[in-house]
PDB file of C-alpha atoms in Angstrom:
ATOM      1  CA  MET A1009      37.628 -27.156  83.684  1.00  0.00           C
ATOM      2  CA  SER A1010      35.570 -28.207  81.447  1.00  0.00           C
ATOM      3  CA  ILE A1011      33.405 -30.904  79.818  1.00  0.00           C
ATOM      4  CA  PHE A1012      33.404 -30.640  75.731  1.00  0.00           C
ATOM      5  CA  SER A1013      30.531 -28.363  74.681  1.00  0.00           C
ATOM      6  CA  LEU A1014      28.206 -31.716  73.684  1.00  0.00           C
ATOM      7  CA  PHE A1015      28.428 -33.643  76.782  1.00  0.00           C
ATOM      8  CA  SER A1016      28.170 -30.989  79.382  1.00  0.00           C
ATOM      9  CA  LEU A1017      24.608 -30.459  79.135  1.00  0.00           C
ATOM     10  CA  GLY A1018      23.509 -29.098  82.392  1.00  0.00           C
ATOM     11  CA  LEU A1019      27.339 -29.093  83.892  1.00  0.00           C
ATOM     12  CA  THR A1020      28.970 -26.495  85.149  1.00  0.00           C
ATOM     13  CA  PRO A1021      32.421 -25.768  84.761  1.00  0.00           C
ATOM     14  CA  LEU A1022      34.662 -27.099  87.574  1.00  0.00           C
ATOM     15  CA  LEU A1023      36.940 -24.504  88.870  1.00  0.00           C
ATOM     16  CA  ILE A1024      40.246 -25.434  90.549  1.00  0.00           C
ATOM     17  CA  PRO A1025      42.492 -22.497  92.157  1.00  0.00           C
ATOM     18  CA  TRP A1026      46.290 -22.469  91.028  1.00  0.00           C
ATOM     19  CA  SER A1027      47.178 -22.496  95.026  1.00  0.00           C
ATOM     20  CA  ALA A1028      45.968 -26.306  95.325  1.00  0.00           C
ATOM     21  CA  ILE A1029      48.344 -27.965  92.546  1.00  0.00           C
ATOM     22  CA  ARG A1030      51.214 -29.160  95.004  1.00  0.00           C
ATOM     23  CA  LYS A1031      53.342 -30.811  92.190  1.00  0.00           C
ATOM     24  CA  ILE A1032      53.539 -31.072  88.640  1.00  0.00           C
ATOM     25  CA  GLU A1033      55.143 -33.849  86.621  1.00  0.00           C
ATOM     26  CA  PRO A1034      55.645 -35.394  83.458  1.00  0.00           C
ATOM     27  CA  ALA A1035      53.362 -37.790  82.044  1.00  0.00           C
ATOM     28  CA  ASN A1036      54.171 -38.565  78.872  1.00  0.00           C
ATOM     29  CA  GLN A1037      52.660 -41.636  76.995  1.00  0.00           C
ATOM     30  CA  LEU A1038      54.426 -42.299  73.985  1.00  0.00           C
ATOM     31  CA  PHE A1039      55.002 -38.921  71.922  1.00  0.00           C
ATOM     32  CA  ILE A1040      51.999 -37.172  73.963  1.00  0.00           C
ATOM     33  CA  GLU A1041      53.432 -34.264  75.647  1.00  0.00           C
ATOM     34  CA  ARG A1042      51.245 -34.625  79.317  1.00  0.00           C
ATOM     35  CA  PHE A1043      52.122 -33.294  83.093  1.00  0.00           C
ATOM     36  CA  ARG A1044      50.019 -35.092  86.261  1.00  0.00           C
ATOM     37  CA  LEU A1045      48.769 -32.514  88.741  1.00  0.00           C
ATOM     38  CA  TYR A1046      48.892 -33.132  92.641  1.00  0.00           C
ATOM     39  CA  LEU A1047      46.140 -31.432  93.901  1.00  0.00           C
ATOM     40  CA  SER A1048      45.750 -30.504  97.819  1.00  0.00           C
ATOM     41  CA  SER A1049      43.601 -33.280  98.443  1.00  0.00           C
ATOM     42  CA  SER A1050      46.286 -36.359  98.496  1.00  0.00           C
ATOM     43  CA  LYS A1051      43.900 -38.205  96.237  1.00  0.00           C
ATOM     44  CA  VAL A1052      42.962 -36.286  93.675  1.00  0.00           C
ATOM     45  CA  LYS A1053      45.745 -36.263  90.386  1.00  0.00           C
ATOM     46  CA  MET A1054      44.710 -34.764  87.448  1.00  0.00           C
ATOM     47  CA  ILE A1055      46.717 -35.716  83.931  1.00  0.00           C
ATOM     48  CA  LEU A1056      46.269 -32.566  81.078  1.00  0.00           C
ATOM     49  CA  SER A1057      48.221 -32.056  77.831  1.00  0.00           C
ATOM     50  CA  LYS A1058      50.972 -29.321  77.579  1.00  0.00           C
ATOM     51  CA  ASP A1059      49.028 -27.449  75.273  1.00  0.00           C
ATOM     52  CA  ILE A1060      46.174 -26.295  77.862  1.00  0.00           C
ATOM     53  CA  LEU A1061      48.965 -25.990  80.313  1.00  0.00           C
ATOM     54  CA  GLU A1062      50.764 -23.449  78.209  1.00  0.00           C
ATOM     55  CA  PRO A1063      48.616 -20.154  78.879  1.00  0.00           C
ATOM     56  CA  ALA A1064      49.510 -21.033  82.718  1.00  0.00           C
ATOM     57  CA  LYS A1065      53.033 -21.346  82.065  1.00  0.00           C
ATOM     58  CA  GLU A1066      54.497 -18.360  83.396  1.00  0.00           C
ATOM     59  CA  PHE A1067      51.901 -17.862  86.590  1.00  0.00           C
ATOM     60  CA  LEU A1068      53.187 -21.530  87.706  1.00  0.00           C
ATOM     61  CA  ALA A1069      56.895 -20.096  87.661  1.00  0.00           C
ATOM     62  CA  THR A1070      56.474 -17.435  89.992  1.00  0.00           C
ATOM     63  CA  GLN A1071      54.902 -20.221  92.203  1.00  0.00           C
ATOM     64  CA  GLY A1072      57.924 -22.760  92.167  1.00  0.00           C
ATOM     65  CA  PHE A1073      57.088 -24.987  89.641  1.00  0.00           C
ATOM     66  CA  GLU A1074      59.250 -25.736  86.641  1.00  0.00           C
ATOM     67  CA  TRP A1075      57.737 -28.060  83.990  1.00  0.00           C
ATOM     68  CA  ILE A1076      58.972 -27.064  80.323  1.00  0.00           C
TER      69      ILE A1076
END
């Protein structure tokens, strides 16, 4: 993950391994399709749009995640 280039001055991208994802569930709001990812640390949750996760759909399906 990385921050929009205008705001990322001096910041490197955050790399999270796919193996750190424990659970994916819908987190839709109004008409925006989003997903909440629970990571291996129980206190860490991320919400990402469907468009961001779409390229990883096949890989996540092989790992047992059915989310679309």
